[in-house]
Amino acid sequence: MITKTVVRPYKGTEQWEADVFMLINGKEVRRRWRSPMPSKLATERWAREKAKGFLADFGTPASLADEEEAPQKPAEVPLLRDYAVRWIDEYVIANRHSTATVEGRQKCLKTHLLPLLGNMRIDQIGPVEYQKIRKARDTQDVNSVNKICDQLTTMLNVAVEWKLIKAAPKIKRLKAEQKEMAVLTPEEGDKLVDTAFEFGAKFYLVALLGVDGGLRNSEIIGLRWSDINFDRGEIVVQNRIWNGQEGPPKGKKNRRIPLTERLRAALLAFPRTARHVFVTYKGTFIKTNQTLPAWFEPIWAKAQIPRGIHTLRHTFATDALDAGVSLKTVQTLLGHASIVTTERYLHSRKAQHAEAIVTLENSRQRRNWRKPGEDYPTA
C-alpha cells in the first residue's frame, strides 16, 4: 500500500524526484526514483504507477481506488516537535533555502519554539501561544521576537497547504522602535581608510570594499578574482562564504558594483595568489566570518571610531544618499530585496541637522522678518 508520495526537484538538475513511502508486510519501505517526466504532476502519477509495480513483486495490493473506498481514519495532527522535522526536510531544505537560512530556522526551533510549544499539537497553537512567546522573550529586541513569531506563522501556513490543519491564526507583528544605525561621518570614514592603509594592503582593500563597494562581510571573504572585471570597471557580487560554505549572495541575486578609482588601484596592486582575493596562509579561502572583525580590531582601536565591518556598508549607503544618488539605485547597489530596508539609511547625520537649522535661519533673515521687539510698544 502506498502511504505517501513526495515530489521535489532533483538536486543540481531540472528533473524531478519522487520520494515514495509504502507499507509492505506491516513495515514501511521508502524508495526514491528520479523521474523522466517534465512536470511535478506527471511525476506524481508516474511514481504511483512505478510503486504499484514495485508492490506487485511482493504480492501487496496497491490499488488506490480500493484504498479510497475503505473507510479511513482521520490523520492524526502532529506535535510541533514532530512536524518541525518534516518542515525542515520537506520545506526549507527541499526549497533550497541557503545554508544560513537553514541554520537560522533550526536554531530558532531549538532555542525558542520547541522549548515553549514543542509538545503541543499544531492545531492547538493560536494567539495565546504567540503571547506566550512574546512574554518569554520580553527581554529580547522586538525585531528578534517578530522573527520568531514569523517563523511559527510560516510553519503553520505550510501545514495548511499540506492539509494537516484547517487554518493558521492571523497575528499582527509587534511594532518595532526605529533605531539609528551606526554610520561613520565622512571624516571617520577617511580616517578608517587611512589607518587601514598603515596596517597593510589587505586591510586597506577590505576597508575600500566596504566603504566604496558596500559589500557585506561574507561577500568580501567570498570575493573571487573572476568576479572582478577591470575592463568594464565593476565587481559582480555573486558569491559569499557563510560558515565555511560558498553560495550565492543574500537573496540569491547577483549585483554589479562600479569600481571607484582608489578601489580599482588597490585591486590591481594586490597580489593574485589564488582563486579568491583573500586567502589563508595555506592559500585556501577564509572559512570563518569572524576573520575580518579580528583583523580590524587594532585598526578601530587606533582610529577611535565606531566598530563593525557592517558599519562600512552603512557608511557606503549613507554617503551615496547624501551625494544625491536615488534611493532605488542605492537599493540595487546594496542588493536589498525591499526598498523599505534601504529607507532605513535615510537618517541624516547630526551635522546635517545643524546645517538645516542654519539654512532655515539664513532664509528667514533674507526675508527681512521683524526682529524680536520691533514695532511693539515699550514701557
Tab-separated table of C-alpha atoms in Angstrom:
chain	number	residue	atom	x	y	z
A	1	MET	CA	0.000	0.000	0.000
A	2	ILE	CA	1.275	3.475	-0.908
A	3	THR	CA	1.179	5.665	2.190
A	4	LYS	CA	2.793	8.899	0.970
A	5	THR	CA	4.326	10.373	-2.186
A	6	VAL	CA	6.561	13.477	-2.108
A	7	VAL	CA	7.762	15.110	-5.340
A	8	ARG	CA	10.642	17.583	-5.256
A	9	PRO	CA	13.311	18.939	-7.647
A	10	TYR	CA	16.319	16.650	-8.037
A	11	LYS	CA	19.429	18.409	-6.702
A	12	GLY	CA	21.585	20.102	-9.304
A	13	THR	CA	19.263	19.337	-12.241
A	14	GLU	CA	15.962	20.420	-13.753
A	15	GLN	CA	14.484	16.952	-13.244
A	16	TRP	CA	12.035	15.844	-10.563
A	17	GLU	CA	12.497	13.239	-7.845
A	18	ALA	CA	9.754	11.076	-6.329
A	19	ASP	CA	10.050	10.030	-2.684
A	20	VAL	CA	7.532	7.208	-2.122
A	21	PHE	CA	6.593	5.546	1.183
A	22	MET	CA	4.934	2.103	1.011
A	23	LEU	CA	3.631	-0.416	3.538
A	24	ILE	CA	4.904	-3.937	2.866
A	25	ASN	CA	4.059	-6.781	5.296
A	26	GLY	CA	3.399	-4.273	8.049
A	27	LYS	CA	6.693	-2.422	7.560
A	28	GLU	CA	7.164	0.985	5.949
A	29	VAL	CA	9.518	0.959	2.948
A	30	ARG	CA	10.871	4.115	1.325
A	31	ARG	CA	12.101	4.420	-2.269
A	32	ARG	CA	13.391	7.409	-4.235
A	33	TRP	CA	13.269	7.492	-8.032
A	34	ARG	CA	14.458	10.137	-10.464
A	35	SER	CA	11.568	10.944	-12.795
A	36	PRO	CA	11.697	11.137	-16.596
A	37	MET	CA	8.562	13.296	-16.566
A	38	PRO	CA	8.699	17.068	-17.274
A	39	SER	CA	6.251	18.263	-14.597
A	40	LYS	CA	5.525	17.726	-10.930
A	41	LEU	CA	2.005	16.390	-11.550
A	42	ALA	CA	3.193	13.958	-14.226
A	43	THR	CA	5.980	12.815	-11.909
A	44	GLU	CA	3.470	12.093	-9.137
A	45	ARG	CA	1.352	9.946	-11.469
A	46	TRP	CA	4.432	8.195	-12.819
A	47	ALA	CA	5.684	7.477	-9.299
A	48	ARG	CA	2.369	5.919	-8.257
A	49	GLU	CA	2.448	3.555	-11.245
A	50	LYS	CA	6.053	2.619	-10.549
A	51	ALA	CA	5.215	1.996	-6.900
A	52	LYS	CA	2.333	-0.275	-7.909
A	53	GLY	CA	4.741	-2.376	-9.941
A	54	PHE	CA	7.171	-2.431	-7.055
A	55	LEU	CA	4.450	-3.603	-4.659
A	56	ALA	CA	3.233	-6.239	-7.111
A	57	ASP	CA	6.590	-8.015	-6.800
A	58	PHE	CA	5.824	-8.531	-3.120
A	59	GLY	CA	2.240	-9.599	-3.707
A	60	THR	CA	0.950	-6.473	-1.921
A	61	PRO	CA	-2.277	-4.789	-3.133
A	62	ALA	CA	-1.597	-1.298	-4.474
A	63	SER	CA	-4.998	-0.216	-5.858
A	64	LEU	CA	-5.571	3.361	-4.752
A	65	ALA	CA	-9.244	3.038	-5.657
A	66	ASP	CA	-9.673	0.186	-3.169
A	67	GLU	CA	-7.871	2.220	-0.519
A	68	GLU	CA	-10.109	5.235	-1.059
A	69	GLU	CA	-13.284	3.142	-0.835
A	70	ALA	CA	-12.306	1.718	2.533
A	71	PRO	CA	-13.138	3.953	5.485
A	72	GLN	CA	-10.027	5.811	6.539
A	73	LYS	CA	-9.229	7.162	9.943
A	74	PRO	CA	-8.648	10.895	10.063
A	75	ALA	CA	-4.959	11.729	10.058
A	76	GLU	CA	-3.618	12.485	13.493
A	77	VAL	CA	-2.441	16.079	13.880
A	78	PRO	CA	1.301	16.035	14.696
A	79	LEU	CA	3.016	17.660	17.640
A	80	LEU	CA	5.086	20.724	16.781
A	81	ARG	CA	8.340	18.894	17.576
A	82	ASP	CA	7.477	16.106	15.115
A	83	TYR	CA	6.144	18.445	12.458
A	84	ALA	CA	9.292	20.604	12.729
A	85	VAL	CA	11.478	17.721	11.496
A	86	ARG	CA	9.323	17.239	8.399
A	87	TRP	CA	9.050	21.001	7.800
A	88	ILE	CA	12.835	21.458	7.794
A	89	ASP	CA	13.353	18.496	5.462
A	90	GLU	CA	10.428	18.858	3.071
A	91	TYR	CA	10.005	22.632	3.003
A	92	VAL	CA	13.178	24.510	3.997
A	93	ILE	CA	15.748	22.125	2.509
A	94	ALA	CA	13.551	20.923	-0.360
A	95	ASN	CA	13.010	24.555	-1.471
A	96	ARG	CA	16.791	25.061	-1.489
A	97	HIS	CA	16.994	27.786	1.113
A	98	SER	CA	20.530	28.992	1.746
A	99	THR	CA	22.754	27.350	4.346
A	100	ALA	CA	22.468	30.437	6.541
A	101	THR	CA	18.659	30.297	6.346
A	102	VAL	CA	18.533	26.591	7.190
A	103	GLU	CA	20.801	27.092	10.192
A	104	GLY	CA	18.761	30.093	11.335
A	105	ARG	CA	15.495	28.136	11.087
A	106	GLN	CA	16.943	25.218	13.026
A	107	LYS	CA	18.366	27.499	15.717
A	108	CYS	CA	15.017	29.276	16.132
A	109	LEU	CA	13.279	25.918	16.613
A	110	LYS	CA	15.832	24.571	19.071
A	111	THR	CA	16.227	27.749	21.124
A	112	HIS	CA	12.752	29.280	21.112
A	113	LEU	CA	9.817	27.402	19.598
A	114	LEU	CA	10.327	23.786	20.679
A	115	PRO	CA	11.131	24.503	24.359
A	116	LEU	CA	7.910	26.544	24.621
A	117	LEU	CA	5.475	24.751	22.286
A	118	GLY	CA	7.154	21.522	21.188
A	119	ASN	CA	4.691	19.210	22.997
A	120	MET	CA	1.587	20.899	21.578
A	121	ARG	CA	-0.384	19.736	18.537
A	122	ILE	CA	-0.032	22.270	15.765
A	123	ASP	CA	-3.826	22.735	15.549
A	124	GLN	CA	-3.793	23.887	19.189
A	125	ILE	CA	-1.434	26.797	18.514
A	126	GLY	CA	-3.295	30.103	18.468
A	127	PRO	CA	-2.987	33.740	19.583
A	128	VAL	CA	-2.471	32.705	23.221
A	129	GLU	CA	0.633	30.732	22.299
A	130	TYR	CA	2.056	33.696	20.385
A	131	GLN	CA	1.608	35.789	23.519
A	132	LYS	CA	3.492	33.124	25.489
A	133	ILE	CA	6.416	33.507	23.108
A	134	ARG	CA	6.382	37.286	23.487
A	135	LYS	CA	6.177	37.033	27.264
A	136	ALA	CA	9.004	34.503	27.496
A	137	ARG	CA	11.226	36.624	25.232
A	138	ASP	CA	10.288	40.058	26.590
A	139	THR	CA	13.941	40.955	27.209
A	140	GLN	CA	14.882	40.446	23.560
A	141	ASP	CA	14.768	43.013	20.782
A	142	VAL	CA	11.333	43.459	19.202
A	143	ASN	CA	12.656	42.535	15.766
A	144	SER	CA	14.051	39.275	17.142
A	145	VAL	CA	10.708	38.389	18.731
A	146	ASN	CA	8.910	39.193	15.461
A	147	LYS	CA	11.253	36.843	13.571
A	148	ILE	CA	10.458	34.000	15.975
A	149	CYS	CA	6.721	34.547	15.529
A	150	ASP	CA	7.122	34.934	11.760
A	151	GLN	CA	8.773	31.525	11.534
A	152	LEU	CA	5.931	29.928	13.516
A	153	THR	CA	3.403	31.597	11.195
A	154	THR	CA	5.238	30.278	8.136
A	155	MET	CA	5.254	26.768	9.598
A	156	LEU	CA	1.510	26.859	10.290
A	157	ASN	CA	0.718	28.242	6.837
A	158	VAL	CA	2.662	25.370	5.263
A	159	ALA	CA	0.721	22.952	7.491
A	160	VAL	CA	-2.487	24.383	5.996
A	161	GLU	CA	-1.142	23.806	2.463
A	162	TRP	CA	-0.279	20.234	3.409
A	163	LYS	CA	-3.803	19.821	4.833
A	164	LEU	CA	-2.542	18.965	8.301
A	165	ILE	CA	-4.654	21.730	9.854
A	166	LYS	CA	-7.617	23.738	8.580
A	167	ALA	CA	-6.369	27.269	9.243
A	168	ALA	CA	-3.486	29.235	10.722
A	169	PRO	CA	-4.005	32.118	13.173
A	170	LYS	CA	-3.612	35.671	11.869
A	171	ILE	CA	-1.247	37.531	14.175
A	172	LYS	CA	-0.117	41.158	14.000
A	173	ARG	CA	3.584	41.836	14.394
A	174	LEU	CA	4.864	43.939	17.279
A	175	LYS	CA	5.712	47.483	16.295
A	176	ALA	CA	9.471	47.896	16.455
A	177	GLU	CA	11.238	51.059	17.532
A	178	GLN	CA	13.194	52.706	14.749
A	179	LYS	CA	16.833	52.678	15.793
A	180	GLU	CA	19.509	54.783	14.202
A	181	MET	CA	22.163	52.612	12.579
A	182	ALA	CA	25.834	53.091	13.292
A	183	VAL	CA	27.450	55.030	10.480
A	184	LEU	CA	30.779	56.810	10.054
A	185	THR	CA	30.991	60.504	9.308
A	186	PRO	CA	32.961	61.474	6.178
A	187	GLU	CA	35.918	62.340	8.419
A	188	GLU	CA	35.694	58.999	10.268
A	189	GLY	CA	35.422	57.109	7.001
A	190	ASP	CA	38.582	58.753	5.662
A	191	LYS	CA	40.353	58.125	8.968
A	192	LEU	CA	39.454	54.435	8.839
A	193	VAL	CA	40.754	54.054	5.277
A	194	ASP	CA	43.987	55.911	6.110
A	195	THR	CA	44.559	53.837	9.252
A	196	ALA	CA	43.856	50.590	7.381
A	197	PHE	CA	46.430	51.650	4.758
A	198	GLU	CA	49.037	51.979	7.520
A	199	PHE	CA	48.396	48.382	8.619
A	200	GLY	CA	48.859	46.870	5.156
A	201	ALA	CA	47.405	46.234	1.704
A	202	LYS	CA	44.817	43.610	2.692
A	203	PHE	CA	43.371	45.820	5.447
A	204	TYR	CA	43.231	48.786	3.069
A	205	LEU	CA	41.466	46.712	0.401
A	206	VAL	CA	38.875	45.373	2.875
A	207	ALA	CA	38.121	48.925	4.035
A	208	LEU	CA	37.603	50.097	0.446
A	209	LEU	CA	35.390	47.128	-0.437
A	210	GLY	CA	33.145	48.184	2.447
A	211	VAL	CA	33.240	51.982	2.153
A	212	ASP	CA	33.449	52.236	-1.667
A	213	GLY	CA	31.657	48.988	-2.613
A	214	GLY	CA	29.122	48.351	0.129
A	215	LEU	CA	29.976	44.636	0.301
A	216	ARG	CA	28.908	42.511	3.255
A	217	ASN	CA	31.427	40.653	5.433
A	218	SER	CA	30.565	37.309	3.798
A	219	GLU	CA	30.788	38.864	0.315
A	220	ILE	CA	34.239	40.313	0.962
A	221	ILE	CA	35.760	36.985	2.047
A	222	GLY	CA	33.877	35.257	-0.782
A	223	LEU	CA	35.153	37.643	-3.478
A	224	ARG	CA	36.911	35.830	-6.343
A	225	TRP	CA	39.201	37.322	-8.957
A	226	SER	CA	36.835	36.054	-11.638
A	227	ASP	CA	34.136	38.317	-10.130
A	228	ILE	CA	36.183	41.446	-10.950
A	229	ASN	CA	36.012	42.897	-14.468
A	230	PHE	CA	38.696	45.560	-14.838
A	231	ASP	CA	37.769	46.270	-18.467
A	232	ARG	CA	34.217	47.202	-17.508
A	233	GLY	CA	35.328	48.633	-14.174
A	234	GLU	CA	32.978	46.663	-11.950
A	235	ILE	CA	32.631	43.888	-9.386
A	236	VAL	CA	29.937	41.271	-9.936
A	237	VAL	CA	28.840	40.252	-6.443
A	238	GLN	CA	27.789	36.635	-6.969
A	239	ASN	CA	29.489	34.653	-4.224
A	240	ARG	CA	29.673	34.695	-0.450
A	241	ILE	CA	31.067	32.446	2.281
A	242	TRP	CA	28.929	31.624	5.291
A	243	ASN	CA	30.143	29.216	7.989
A	244	GLY	CA	32.742	27.780	5.671
A	245	GLN	CA	30.429	27.180	2.708
A	246	GLU	CA	30.286	29.085	-0.574
A	247	GLY	CA	26.986	30.124	-2.076
A	248	PRO	CA	25.078	32.934	-3.792
A	249	PRO	CA	24.660	36.348	-2.137
A	250	LYS	CA	21.887	37.029	0.328
A	251	GLY	CA	18.584	36.886	-1.554
A	252	LYS	CA	20.271	34.786	-4.271
A	253	LYS	CA	20.546	37.828	-6.556
A	254	ASN	CA	23.770	38.965	-8.224
A	255	ARG	CA	24.548	42.670	-8.431
A	256	ARG	CA	27.158	44.848	-10.138
A	257	ILE	CA	29.207	47.445	-8.249
A	258	PRO	CA	31.190	50.042	-10.280
A	259	LEU	CA	34.805	50.445	-9.129
A	260	THR	CA	35.975	53.752	-7.704
A	261	GLU	CA	39.434	54.840	-8.814
A	262	ARG	CA	41.088	54.070	-5.488
A	263	LEU	CA	39.354	50.666	-5.205
A	264	ARG	CA	40.432	49.774	-8.747
A	265	ALA	CA	44.029	50.772	-7.983
A	266	ALA	CA	44.047	48.778	-4.741
A	267	LEU	CA	42.755	45.654	-6.518
A	268	LEU	CA	45.310	45.955	-9.332
A	269	ALA	CA	48.135	46.314	-6.811
A	270	PHE	CA	47.002	43.409	-4.640
A	271	PRO	CA	48.867	40.092	-5.137
A	272	ARG	CA	46.875	37.462	-7.022
A	273	THR	CA	47.855	34.121	-5.487
A	274	ALA	CA	44.688	32.013	-5.544
A	275	ARG	CA	41.122	31.803	-6.798
A	276	HIS	CA	39.827	34.065	-4.020
A	277	VAL	CA	41.103	37.572	-3.333
A	278	PHE	CA	41.558	36.950	0.409
A	279	VAL	CA	43.022	33.603	1.436
A	280	THR	CA	44.659	31.940	4.432
A	281	TYR	CA	48.391	31.351	4.703
A	282	LYS	CA	47.737	27.926	3.159
A	283	GLY	CA	46.183	29.518	0.090
A	284	THR	CA	42.621	28.360	0.871
A	285	PHE	CA	39.605	30.635	1.154
A	286	ILE	CA	38.665	32.069	4.551
A	287	LYS	CA	36.025	29.892	6.218
A	288	THR	CA	35.064	31.912	9.284
A	289	ASN	CA	33.134	35.181	9.257
A	290	GLN	CA	34.997	36.317	12.379
A	291	THR	CA	38.265	36.831	10.489
A	292	LEU	CA	37.638	40.393	9.280
A	293	PRO	CA	36.477	41.704	12.689
A	294	ALA	CA	39.655	40.208	14.190
A	295	TRP	CA	41.781	41.904	11.523
A	296	PHE	CA	40.183	45.301	12.179
A	297	GLU	CA	40.184	45.282	15.984
A	298	PRO	CA	43.543	47.134	16.260
A	299	ILE	CA	42.521	49.475	13.416
A	300	TRP	CA	39.331	50.561	15.188
A	301	ALA	CA	41.271	50.994	18.413
A	302	LYS	CA	43.875	53.252	16.799
A	303	ALA	CA	41.415	55.270	14.716
A	304	GLN	CA	39.000	55.662	17.665
A	305	ILE	CA	35.877	55.212	15.521
A	306	PRO	CA	32.747	53.001	15.833
A	307	ARG	CA	33.469	49.300	15.354
A	308	GLY	CA	31.813	46.868	12.975
A	309	ILE	CA	32.535	45.580	9.469
A	310	HIS	CA	28.867	46.142	8.605
A	311	THR	CA	29.307	49.798	9.598
A	312	LEU	CA	31.384	50.209	6.434
A	313	ARG	CA	28.378	49.097	4.374
A	314	HIS	CA	26.139	51.537	6.266
A	315	THR	CA	28.626	54.308	5.501
A	316	PHE	CA	28.635	53.450	1.791
A	317	ALA	CA	24.831	53.666	1.660
A	318	THR	CA	24.606	56.913	3.624
A	319	ASP	CA	27.383	58.592	1.601
A	320	ALA	CA	25.611	57.626	-1.637
A	321	LEU	CA	22.289	59.051	-0.468
A	322	ASP	CA	23.974	62.223	0.823
A	323	ALA	CA	25.591	62.643	-2.600
A	324	GLY	CA	22.165	62.657	-4.254
A	325	VAL	CA	22.042	59.061	-5.525
A	326	SER	CA	18.423	57.898	-5.804
A	327	LEU	CA	17.009	55.528	-3.212
A	328	LYS	CA	16.194	52.961	-5.924
A	329	THR	CA	19.794	52.967	-7.178
A	330	VAL	CA	21.161	52.534	-3.649
A	331	GLN	CA	18.744	49.623	-3.159
A	332	THR	CA	20.172	47.951	-6.280
A	333	LEU	CA	23.791	48.564	-5.231
A	334	LEU	CA	23.164	47.109	-1.773
A	335	GLY	CA	21.172	44.152	-3.066
A	336	HIS	CA	18.124	44.771	-0.875
A	337	ALA	CA	15.013	42.800	-1.825
A	338	SER	CA	12.749	45.536	-0.427
A	339	ILE	CA	13.182	49.290	-0.676
A	340	VAL	CA	11.818	49.511	2.888
A	341	THR	CA	15.156	48.105	4.079
A	342	THR	CA	17.036	50.769	2.141
A	343	GLU	CA	14.869	53.536	3.601
A	344	ARG	CA	16.474	52.867	6.976
A	345	TYR	CA	19.575	54.592	5.606
A	346	LEU	CA	17.707	57.843	5.038
A	347	HIS	CA	18.579	59.077	8.508
A	348	SER	CA	20.707	62.234	8.485
A	349	ARG	CA	23.872	62.832	10.400
A	350	LYS	CA	23.807	65.216	13.369
A	351	ALA	CA	25.960	67.721	11.499
A	352	GLN	CA	23.349	67.861	8.770
A	353	HIS	CA	20.679	68.630	11.377
A	354	ALA	CA	22.693	71.676	12.477
A	355	GLU	CA	23.194	72.738	8.850
A	356	ALA	CA	19.447	72.506	8.266
A	357	ILE	CA	18.721	74.883	11.165
A	358	VAL	CA	21.380	77.353	9.950
A	359	THR	CA	19.887	77.246	6.448
A	360	LEU	CA	16.420	77.920	7.835
A	361	GLU	CA	17.666	80.832	9.939
A	362	ASN	CA	19.520	82.406	6.999
A	363	SER	CA	16.429	82.084	4.831
A	364	ARG	CA	14.326	83.897	7.406
A	365	GLN	CA	16.830	86.698	7.727
A	366	ARG	CA	16.895	87.198	3.949
A	367	ARG	CA	13.135	87.612	4.027
A	368	ASN	CA	13.662	90.597	6.432
A	369	TRP	CA	11.480	89.265	9.153
A	370	ARG	CA	10.771	91.642	12.037
A	371	LYS	CA	13.395	91.360	14.734
A	372	PRO	CA	12.232	90.477	18.241
A	373	GLY	CA	10.670	93.534	19.952
A	374	GLU	CA	10.264	95.689	16.825
A	375	ASP	CA	7.003	97.643	16.431
A	376	TYR	CA	5.934	96.612	19.868
A	377	PRO	CA	5.087	99.326	22.464
A	378	THR	CA	7.779	99.801	25.092
A	379	ALA	CA	7.364	100.918	28.696
